[in-house]
Tab-separated table of C-alpha atoms in Angstrom:
chain	number	residue	atom	x	y	z
A	157	MET	CA	13.845	18.435	-18.823
A	158	ALA	CA	10.845	16.817	-16.736
A	159	ARG	CA	7.734	15.788	-19.233
A	160	ALA	CA	4.721	16.230	-17.939
A	161	ARG	CA	2.987	12.711	-17.357
A	162	GLU	CA	-0.219	10.669	-16.578
A	163	VAL	CA	-1.805	10.225	-13.120
A	164	TYR	CA	-2.582	6.832	-13.716
A	165	TYR	CA	-4.311	6.014	-10.297
A	166	TYR	CA	-6.987	8.109	-11.723
A	167	ASP	CA	-7.684	5.912	-14.119
A	168	HIS	CA	-6.740	2.654	-13.345
A	169	GLY	CA	-7.044	0.580	-10.034
A	170	THR	CA	-4.339	-2.422	-11.008
A	171	ASP	CA	-1.985	-2.644	-13.953
A	172	PHE	CA	-2.776	-0.994	-17.352
A	173	GLY	CA	-1.438	-0.932	-20.619
A	174	LEU	CA	0.670	-3.387	-22.385
A	175	SER	CA	1.867	-4.692	-19.274
A	176	GLY	CA	-1.954	-5.040	-17.567
A	177	PHE	CA	-2.953	-6.656	-20.952
A	178	ALA	CA	-0.050	-9.489	-20.654
A	179	GLY	CA	-0.863	-10.054	-17.364
A	180	ALA	CA	-4.590	-10.361	-18.393
A	181	LEU	CA	-3.567	-13.016	-21.215
A	182	ALA	CA	-1.257	-14.776	-18.875
A	183	ALA	CA	-4.121	-15.126	-16.082
A	184	ARG	CA	-6.417	-17.152	-18.580
A	185	THR	CA	-7.138	-20.654	-18.469
A	186	GLY	CA	-8.791	-22.811	-20.693
A	187	LEU	CA	-8.916	-22.611	-24.349
A	188	ARG	CA	-5.836	-21.715	-26.238
A	189	LEU	CA	-5.419	-18.299	-26.902
A	190	ASP	CA	-5.758	-16.822	-30.923
A	191	GLU	CA	-5.039	-13.796	-32.996
A	192	ARG	CA	-8.929	-13.420	-33.104
A	193	VAL	CA	-9.431	-13.584	-29.310
A	194	THR	CA	-6.605	-11.516	-28.271
A	195	LEU	CA	-7.499	-8.446	-30.435
A	196	ALA	CA	-11.300	-8.677	-29.041
A	197	LEU	CA	-9.399	-8.711	-25.479
A	198	ALA	CA	-7.797	-5.391	-26.705
A	199	ALA	CA	-10.648	-3.827	-27.893
A	200	ARG	CA	-12.757	-4.606	-24.922
A	201	ARG	CA	-9.724	-2.849	-22.658
A	202	ALA	CA	-9.384	0.183	-24.819
A	203	GLU	CA	-13.808	0.492	-24.639
A	204	ASP	CA	-13.278	-0.102	-20.640
A	205	GLU	CA	-10.768	3.122	-20.499
A	206	ASP	CA	-7.610	1.504	-20.923
A	207	VAL	CA	-6.148	4.501	-23.141
A	208	GLN	CA	-3.013	3.458	-22.423
A	209	LEU	CA	-2.784	0.154	-24.151
A	210	GLY	CA	-2.791	1.593	-27.627
A	211	ARG	CA	-0.119	4.024	-26.497
A	212	ASP	CA	2.164	1.651	-25.215
A	213	VAL	CA	1.608	-0.500	-28.418
A	214	ARG	CA	2.416	2.313	-30.787
A	215	LEU	CA	5.851	3.216	-28.515
A	216	LEU	CA	7.047	0.004	-29.385
A	217	LEU	CA	5.703	0.130	-32.830
A	218	ASP	CA	7.197	3.439	-33.542
A	219	SER	CA	10.561	2.548	-31.994
A	220	GLY	CA	13.550	1.176	-33.815
A	221	LEU	CA	13.519	-2.147	-31.759
A	222	PRO	CA	14.032	-5.385	-34.280
A	223	ASP	CA	11.136	-7.696	-34.302
A	224	GLU	CA	12.917	-10.358	-32.071
A	225	ALA	CA	13.748	-7.636	-29.434
A	226	LEU	CA	9.814	-6.994	-29.411
A	227	ARG	CA	8.871	-10.730	-29.436
A	228	GLU	CA	11.204	-11.653	-26.761
A	229	VAL	CA	9.401	-8.552	-24.570
A	230	TRP	CA	6.309	-9.813	-25.340
A	231	LEU	CA	6.819	-13.456	-24.519
A	232	ALA	CA	8.324	-13.060	-21.504
A	233	ALA	CA	5.398	-10.200	-20.388
A	234	ALA	CA	2.662	-12.648	-21.349
A	235	ARG	CA	4.332	-15.766	-20.152
A	236	ARG	CA	4.456	-17.180	-23.623
A	237	ARG	CA	0.364	-17.560	-23.231
A	238	PHE	CA	0.233	-15.925	-26.917
A	239	ASP	CA	2.783	-16.338	-29.393
A	240	PRO	CA	2.000	-14.397	-33.011
A	241	ALA	CA	4.340	-16.732	-34.743
A	242	ASP	CA	1.700	-19.948	-34.071
A	243	GLU	CA	-1.043	-18.135	-36.063
A	244	GLY	CA	1.474	-17.458	-39.091
A	245	THR	CA	2.161	-13.606	-38.111
A	246	ASP	CA	5.127	-11.872	-36.777
A	247	VAL	CA	4.723	-9.495	-33.550
A	248	ARG	CA	4.857	-6.240	-35.121
A	249	ALA	CA	1.842	-7.057	-38.028
A	250	TRP	CA	0.433	-8.428	-34.445
A	251	LEU	CA	1.049	-5.001	-32.899
A	252	ARG	CA	-0.274	-3.295	-35.579
A	253	ARG	CA	-3.338	-5.128	-35.472
A	254	VAL	CA	-3.827	-4.407	-31.621
A	255	SER	CA	-3.160	-0.919	-32.497
A	256	GLU	CA	-6.098	-0.287	-34.541
A	257	ALA	CA	-8.048	-2.258	-32.177
A	258	CYS	CA	-7.157	0.486	-29.495
A	259	PRO	CA	-7.212	3.723	-31.300
A	260	PRO	CA	-5.737	6.859	-30.051
A	261	ARG	CA	-8.411	8.365	-27.923
A	262	VAL	CA	-8.604	11.633	-25.413
A	263	LEU	CA	-10.517	10.950	-22.540
A	264	GLU	CA	-13.198	13.708	-21.608
A	265	ARG	CA	-12.818	15.546	-18.565
A	266	ASP	CA	-14.002	18.478	-16.959
A	267	PRO	CA	-12.146	21.333	-16.160
A	268	TYR	CA	-12.579	20.915	-12.411
A	269	GLU	CA	-11.056	17.229	-13.215
A	270	GLU	CA	-8.225	18.654	-15.412
A	271	ARG	CA	-6.828	21.408	-13.220
A	272	SER	CA	-6.834	18.677	-10.382
A	273	LEU	CA	-4.737	16.125	-12.232
A	274	ASP	CA	-2.629	18.736	-12.972
A	275	GLU	CA	-1.986	19.744	-9.608
A	276	VAL	CA	-0.706	16.328	-9.385
A	277	ARG	CA	0.981	15.320	-12.596
A	278	PRO	CA	4.284	13.673	-12.277
A	279	THR	CA	7.233	15.154	-13.639
A	280	VAL	CA	9.939	12.927	-13.726
A	281	ALA	CA	12.689	13.475	-16.153
A	282	GLU	CA	13.153	10.704	-18.519
A	283	ASP	CA	17.301	10.256	-18.350
A	284	GLU	CA	16.726	9.796	-14.248
A	285	LEU	CA	14.046	7.569	-14.692
A	286	ARG	CA	15.737	5.645	-17.442
A	287	GLU	CA	18.627	4.953	-15.348
A	288	ALA	CA	16.639	4.108	-12.153
A	289	VAL	CA	14.991	1.469	-13.959
A	290	ALA	CA	17.766	0.153	-15.640
A	291	ALA	CA	19.428	-0.029	-12.316
A	292	GLU	CA	16.903	-1.998	-11.329
A	293	ILE	CA	16.555	-4.449	-14.240
A	294	ALA	CA	20.048	-5.034	-13.982
A	295	SER	CA	20.023	-5.948	-10.228
A	296	ASN	CA	17.693	-8.815	-10.775
A	297	ARG	CA	19.814	-10.085	-13.760
A	298	ALA	CA	20.587	-12.897	-12.527
A	299	GLY	CA	16.961	-13.811	-10.983
A	300	LEU	CA	15.493	-13.083	-14.160
A	301	ALA	CA	17.683	-15.168	-16.169
A	302	ARG	CA	17.183	-18.174	-13.814
A	303	ALA	CA	13.141	-17.834	-14.167
A	304	VAL	CA	12.208	-16.386	-17.597
A	305	ALA	CA	11.939	-19.359	-19.704
A	306	VAL	CA	12.462	-16.668	-22.831
A	307	PRO	CA	16.127	-16.265	-24.061
A	308	ASN	CA	17.278	-12.554	-23.738
A	309	ALA	CA	14.513	-10.725	-22.196
A	310	VAL	CA	16.743	-9.168	-19.841
A	311	PRO	CA	18.265	-7.580	-23.046
A	312	ALA	CA	14.861	-7.144	-24.700
A	313	LEU	CA	13.561	-5.194	-21.206
A	314	LEU	CA	16.815	-3.449	-21.376
A	315	ARG	CA	16.585	-1.970	-24.927
A	316	VAL	CA	12.394	-1.253	-23.933
A	317	VAL	CA	13.675	1.174	-20.799
A	318	ARG	CA	16.686	3.104	-23.204
A	319	GLU	CA	15.462	2.996	-26.534
A	320	VAL	CA	11.608	3.212	-26.267
A	321	ASP	CA	9.836	4.585	-22.833
A	322	ALA	CA	11.583	4.032	-19.156
A	323	ASP	CA	8.056	4.049	-17.941
A	324	LEU	CA	6.672	1.396	-20.469
A	325	GLY	CA	10.012	-0.453	-19.672
A	326	LEU	CA	9.166	-0.483	-15.994
A	327	ARG	CA	5.619	-1.385	-16.078
A	328	LEU	CA	6.779	-4.647	-18.559
A	329	PHE	CA	9.814	-5.577	-16.106
A	330	LEU	CA	7.410	-5.707	-13.290
A	331	ARG	CA	4.854	-7.656	-15.188
A	332	VAL	CA	7.666	-10.034	-16.439
A	333	ALA	CA	8.794	-10.195	-12.891
A	334	LYS	CA	5.335	-11.448	-11.834
A	335	SER	CA	4.825	-14.137	-14.593
A	336	TYR	CA	7.434	-15.833	-13.834
A	337	SER	CA	7.515	-15.517	-10.117
A	338	VAL	CA	11.029	-13.968	-10.275
A	339	PRO	CA	12.087	-13.071	-6.291
A	340	LEU	CA	13.012	-9.553	-5.527
A	341	GLY	CA	14.434	-8.324	-2.551
A	342	LYS	CA	12.710	-6.219	-0.082
A	343	GLU	CA	15.515	-3.208	-0.917
A	344	SER	CA	14.543	-3.364	-4.545
A	345	TYR	CA	10.692	-3.609	-3.692
A	346	ASP	CA	11.088	-0.349	-2.051
A	347	ARG	CA	12.505	1.497	-4.701
A	348	LEU	CA	10.418	0.304	-7.078
A	349	THR	CA	7.280	1.144	-5.002
A	350	ALA	CA	8.946	4.472	-4.827
A	351	LEU	CA	9.057	4.719	-8.651
A	352	GLY	CA	5.734	3.713	-8.923
A	353	GLN	CA	4.490	6.330	-6.229
A	354	ARG	CA	6.763	8.889	-8.326
A	355	LEU	CA	5.179	7.908	-11.605
A	356	ALA	CA	1.466	8.044	-9.609
A	357	TYR	CA	0.720	4.386	-10.479
A	358	PRO	CA	-2.191	2.689	-8.942
A	359	SER	CA	-0.481	0.591	-5.587
A	360	ASP	CA	-1.458	-2.464	-6.877
A	361	ALA	CA	0.417	-2.104	-10.327
A	362	VAL	CA	3.526	-2.813	-8.433
A	363	HIS	CA	2.866	-5.138	-5.476
A	364	GLU	CA	0.309	-7.026	-6.673
A	365	GLY	CA	1.368	-10.178	-7.529
A	366	LEU	CA	5.053	-9.793	-7.021
A	367	GLU	CA	7.207	-12.325	-5.356
A	368	VAL	CA	9.287	-10.429	-2.885
A	369	HIS	CA	12.047	-11.996	-0.279
A	370	TRP	CA	10.256	-10.662	3.259
A	371	PRO	CA	12.345	-10.025	6.105
A	372	PRO	CA	11.059	-11.752	9.169
A	373	VAL	CA	7.743	-10.095	11.160
A	374	ASP	CA	8.947	-7.746	13.666
A	375	PRO	CA	6.398	-6.538	16.327
A	376	GLY	CA	8.530	-3.408	17.018
A	377	ARG	CA	8.522	-2.218	13.542
A	378	ARG	CA	7.064	1.427	13.832
A	379	ASP	CA	8.161	2.663	9.693
A	380	LEU	CA	4.776	0.956	8.251
A	381	GLY	CA	3.214	2.709	4.968
A	382	VAL	CA	-0.360	3.581	6.701
A	383	GLY	CA	-0.179	6.412	9.013
A	384	ARG	CA	-1.685	4.437	12.178
A	385	PHE	CA	-1.539	0.545	13.291
A	386	GLY	CA	-2.117	-1.268	16.412
A	387	ALA	CA	-4.274	-0.472	19.214
A	388	GLN	CA	-4.666	3.383	18.068
A	389	MET	CA	-5.756	1.975	14.383
A	390	LEU	CA	-8.203	-0.394	16.308
A	391	ALA	CA	-9.551	2.603	18.411
A	392	ALA	CA	-9.735	4.678	15.030
A	393	VAL	CA	-12.075	2.054	13.200
A	394	PHE	CA	-14.114	1.263	16.005
A	395	ARG	CA	-14.960	4.932	16.604
A	396	GLY	CA	-18.326	5.900	18.271
A	397	THR	CA	-21.045	3.978	16.128
A	398	ASP	CA	-20.913	4.233	12.655
A	399	TRP	CA	-18.469	1.360	12.441
A	400	HIS	CA	-21.065	-1.176	11.281
A	401	HIS	CA	-21.236	0.753	7.860
A	402	GLU	CA	-18.154	-0.840	7.062
A	403	GLY	CA	-19.205	-4.326	7.976
A	404	THR	CA	-19.479	-6.804	10.716
A	405	VAL	CA	-16.926	-7.061	13.993
A	406	ARG	CA	-14.746	-9.227	12.497
A	407	GLU	CA	-14.621	-7.771	9.288
A	408	ASN	CA	-13.487	-4.717	10.888
A	409	ILE	CA	-10.945	-6.079	13.145
A	410	LEU	CA	-9.256	-7.695	9.605
A	411	ARG	CA	-9.266	-4.191	8.146
A	412	VAL	CA	-6.788	-3.169	10.967
A	413	ILE	CA	-4.836	-6.422	10.678
A	414	ASP	CA	-4.884	-7.266	7.134
A	415	ALA	CA	-3.397	-3.647	5.812
A	416	ASP	CA	0.243	-4.949	4.617
A	417	HIS	CA	0.021	-3.807	1.245
A	418	GLY	CA	3.557	-2.636	0.687
A	419	ASP	CA	4.998	-4.009	4.411
A	420	VAL	CA	6.165	-7.262	5.392
A	421	PRO	CA	2.930	-9.442	5.472
A	422	GLY	CA	1.650	-9.966	9.079
A	423	SER	CA	3.280	-6.857	10.375
A	424	TYR	CA	-0.063	-4.857	11.593
A	425	ALA	CA	-1.502	-8.243	12.932
A	426	ALA	CA	1.921	-8.429	14.957
A	427	VAL	CA	1.683	-4.764	16.336
A	428	LEU	CA	-1.729	-5.367	17.351
A	429	LEU	CA	-1.196	-8.043	18.907
A	430	GLU	CA	1.870	-6.659	20.825
A	431	ASP	CA	-0.583	-3.609	21.789
A	432	ALA	CA	-3.343	-5.477	22.958
A	433	ARG	CA	-1.119	-8.513	25.037
A	434	ARG	CA	0.843	-5.460	26.593
A	435	LEU	CA	-2.249	-4.109	27.815
A	436	LEU	CA	-4.077	-7.350	28.782
A	437	ASP	CA	-0.741	-8.476	30.770
A	438	SER	CA	-0.507	-5.296	32.610
A	439	ALA	CA	-1.583	-4.552	35.831
A	440	LEU	CA	-4.274	-1.982	34.447
A	441	SER	CA	-7.413	-3.241	36.161
A	442	ASP	CA	-10.497	-3.874	34.843
A	443	PRO	CA	-12.164	-0.263	34.987
A	444	ALA	CA	-9.042	1.489	33.597
A	445	LEU	CA	-8.993	-0.341	30.574
A	446	ASP	CA	-12.444	-0.125	30.015
A	447	ALA	CA	-12.110	3.616	30.848
A	448	LEU	CA	-9.101	3.907	28.190
A	449	TRP	CA	-10.420	1.929	25.288
A	450	ARG	CA	-13.691	4.048	25.345
A	451	ALA	CA	-11.838	7.302	25.407
A	452	VAL	CA	-9.506	6.507	22.854
A	453	SER	CA	-12.699	4.860	20.333
A	454	ARG	CA	-15.008	8.134	21.493
A	455	ARG	CA	-17.459	5.031	22.647
A	456	VAL	CA	-17.751	6.247	26.376
A	457	ARG	CA	-21.569	6.943	26.030
A	458	VAL	CA	-21.636	3.632	24.385
A	459	THR	CA	-21.554	1.113	27.265
A	460	GLY	CA	-24.787	-1.695	26.688
A	461	ALA	CA	-24.617	-5.341	27.779
A	462	ASP	CA	-25.094	-6.097	23.988
A	463	GLU	CA	-22.315	-4.098	22.473
A	464	PHE	CA	-18.985	-5.965	21.214
A	465	ASP	CA	-16.981	-4.462	23.814
A	466	ALA	CA	-19.088	-4.806	26.514
A	467	ASP	CA	-16.306	-6.463	28.517
A	468	VAL	CA	-13.254	-4.390	27.133
A	469	ARG	CA	-10.696	-7.287	28.644
A	470	ALA	CA	-12.979	-9.875	26.469
A	471	TRP	CA	-12.813	-7.327	23.607
A	472	LEU	CA	-8.765	-7.205	23.549
A	473	GLU	CA	-8.643	-11.214	24.064
A	474	ARG	CA	-10.956	-11.570	20.863
A	475	VAL	CA	-8.832	-9.005	19.087
A	476	ALA	CA	-5.579	-10.860	19.946
A	477	GLY	CA	-6.892	-14.305	18.969
A	478	GLU	CA	-7.922	-12.770	15.555
A	479	CYS	CA	-4.493	-11.798	15.101
A	480	ARG	CA	-2.606	-14.872	16.225
A	481	GLU	CA	-5.062	-16.709	13.566
A	482	HIS	CA	-3.998	-14.282	10.472
A	483	LEU	CA	-0.455	-14.364	11.761
A	484	ALA	CA	-0.555	-18.524	11.427
A	485	ARG	CA	-2.181	-18.345	8.081
A	486	ILE	CA	0.415	-15.268	6.770
A	487	ASP	CA	3.355	-17.039	8.349
A	488	PRO	CA	3.155	-20.184	9.850
A	489	CYS	CA	6.677	-20.114	11.077
A	490	TYR	CA	6.046	-16.804	12.826
A	491	SER	CA	6.207	-17.122	16.984
A	492	PRO	CA	4.527	-14.245	18.614
A	493	TYR	CA	6.762	-12.222	20.953
A	494	VAL	CA	6.384	-8.862	22.669
A	495	SER	CA	9.218	-6.046	22.042
A	496	SER	CA	11.480	-4.432	23.916
A	497	ALA	CA	9.492	-1.505	25.658
A	498	ARG	CA	10.821	1.984	24.488
A	499	THR	CA	11.354	3.096	28.142
A	500	GLU	CA	13.971	5.421	27.569
A	501	LEU	CA	11.275	7.893	26.001
A	502	ALA	CA	8.786	7.203	29.120
A	503	GLU	CA	9.986	11.186	30.072
A	504	PRO	CA	8.917	13.414	27.411
A	505	VAL	CA	5.806	11.250	26.545
A	506	LEU	CA	4.566	11.470	30.103
A	507	ARG	CA	5.391	15.413	29.789
A	508	GLU	CA	3.158	15.315	26.932
A	509	VAL	CA	0.083	13.489	28.508
A	510	ARG	CA	0.581	15.662	31.513
A	511	GLU	CA	-0.117	18.730	29.153
A	512	ALA	CA	-3.007	17.135	27.224
A	513	ALA	CA	-4.824	16.815	30.746
A	514	ARG	CA	-5.341	20.345	30.703
A	515	ALA	CA	-7.602	20.236	27.613
A	516	ASP	CA	-10.919	21.676	27.748
A	517	VAL	CA	-12.449	18.260	26.499
A	518	ALA	CA	-13.762	16.353	29.859
A	519	GLU	CA	-13.208	13.172	28.100
A	520	VAL	CA	-9.392	13.722	27.788
A	521	ARG	CA	-9.279	15.272	30.851
A	522	ALA	CA	-10.606	12.150	32.676
A	523	VAL	CA	-8.561	9.620	31.054
A	524	ALA	CA	-5.236	10.972	31.623
A	525	PRO	CA	-4.462	9.300	35.100
A	526	VAL	CA	-4.691	5.995	32.844
A	527	LEU	CA	-2.449	7.081	29.891
A	528	GLU	CA	-0.043	7.939	32.659
A	529	ASP	CA	0.091	4.599	33.744
A	530	VAL	CA	0.280	3.328	30.334
A	531	VAL	CA	3.533	5.223	30.006
A	532	THR	CA	5.326	4.194	32.960
A	533	ALA	CA	4.050	0.851	33.378
A	534	VAL	CA	3.118	-0.771	30.206
A	535	ASP	CA	5.021	1.310	27.231
A	536	PRO	CA	5.685	4.595	26.538
A	537	ASP	CA	5.387	4.039	22.530
A	538	LEU	CA	1.579	2.622	23.028
A	539	GLY	CA	1.008	5.440	25.178
A	540	PHE	CA	2.141	7.934	22.698
A	541	ARG	CA	0.249	6.856	20.025
A	542	LEU	CA	-2.995	6.083	22.440
A	543	LEU	CA	-2.525	9.819	23.079
A	544	LEU	CA	-2.452	10.503	19.578
A	545	GLN	CA	-5.729	8.786	18.951
A	546	LEU	CA	-7.897	10.316	22.255
A	547	LEU	CA	-6.687	14.180	20.620
A	548	SER	CA	-7.640	12.998	17.018
A	549	ALA	CA	-11.155	11.375	18.349
A	550	TYR	CA	-11.697	14.335	20.431
A	551	ALA	CA	-10.580	17.105	17.665
A	552	VAL	CA	-7.876	18.438	20.393
A	553	PRO	CA	-5.644	20.663	18.631
A	554	VAL	CA	-1.951	20.589	18.702
A	555	THR	CA	-0.191	23.256	17.400
A	556	GLY	CA	3.194	25.451	17.510
A	557	THR	CA	6.027	24.263	19.845
A	558	ARG	CA	3.628	21.570	20.984
A	559	ARG	CA	3.356	19.726	17.352
A	560	ALA	CA	6.744	20.015	16.689
A	561	ARG	CA	7.494	18.084	20.096
A	562	TYR	CA	5.131	15.426	18.470
A	563	LEU	CA	6.599	15.360	15.298
A	564	GLU	CA	9.819	15.200	17.117
A	565	LEU	CA	8.914	12.109	19.406
A	566	ALA	CA	7.069	10.839	16.579
A	567	GLU	CA	10.602	10.474	14.863
A	568	ARG	CA	12.375	9.180	17.799
A	569	LEU	CA	9.729	6.429	17.726
A	570	GLY	CA	10.435	5.259	14.237
A	571	TYR	CA	6.793	6.344	13.067
A	572	GLY	CA	6.884	8.290	9.577
A	573	PRO	CA	5.476	12.148	9.375
A	574	GLU	CA	2.514	11.302	8.135
A	575	HIS	CA	1.481	9.738	11.647
A	576	VAL	CA	1.064	12.971	13.288
A	577	GLU	CA	0.519	15.305	10.474
A	578	ASP	CA	-2.476	13.650	8.897
A	579	HIS	CA	-4.032	12.683	11.827
A	580	LEU	CA	-3.555	15.139	14.541
A	581	PRO	CA	-5.940	18.170	14.499
A	582	GLY	CA	-4.275	21.490	13.794
A	583	PRO	CA	-5.290	24.959	14.388
A	584	GLY	CA	-8.816	25.372	12.817
A	585	ASN	CA	-9.939	21.566	12.817
């Protein structure tokens, strides 16, 4: 039977509990850690509402794990930064004192919070989770054995998963992998990310500090974690005149190109650079580029000479330059290129653009001919994404069979379903 679990991302922004505590100790520099300092740090984390730290410790204390297994897991997670044996005590006695420093506590929530959390509370069966976590540890056994300077760390981690708590075992495994920079394959990373999502972890609890063997940057990838990307996302970020509340022009560009959390580093910069280069290298005239950008970013009436995009061609060159600089920092070996255009989808995309040209919104009708040129002479994929952004910017609803066609096109182009569902207006929007 699946048990109701905590919604961890509600109370934590990064790693938490015993794994977060181990990571905090491993990251400390300077003076040697002693027991007094560790207990003070544990108490401080508990006071900062990390109630999971005490819960994790009590799970271990209440288990039947022998002291040696507890010590091996702890030393591996904390990168041997603190060993209770150096203080003349054993690990179980130290954990008892940590438990005393982090007494049981229930966070106060109002009824609305409780109802909201209950609606999204994970219900993952312990047997299912135990099997999945143990499989990930086993699949990375060789890398762990090579990197982790604690004998028998892998068997000890597996015992935590199988005999104590699979959730705690998963977080301790991730912490050990981070502490010793154990390289994980992209497939394993994807499975761990999926487990973290099912358990309602904050996203940083999985990916922050994890060493991943990423595949090469591919500007043709469309299965990116964020629903929008490339020129479509650039237009969404710089929509109208509100963008400056989020920072400078450059800071907002970086919001678009540095959104790789969970994806191959550099992916968002590569896609945006490809979009910019397709538009800049196309036969579209300067007036057409200007009309296209101002429509999809809803900046048709924002045309002052001192605006950052007064010259749209120069603006796109600036964006492309930022992308190249970012890629050079992320992957110095990457040589930017433009992937093959999705010409096989030109006709179905073109039909949707022509249907959208009948919208009641004058700005949509006015730019439709330019969008047709993007589809037929630049790239149907880019044309479809800009169509989605245009309809979103002007809240043009897409419903019924037409919406189903959009979802089908998105799937054929490799987008996730949220690319349409999360951003395209439906009935009543």
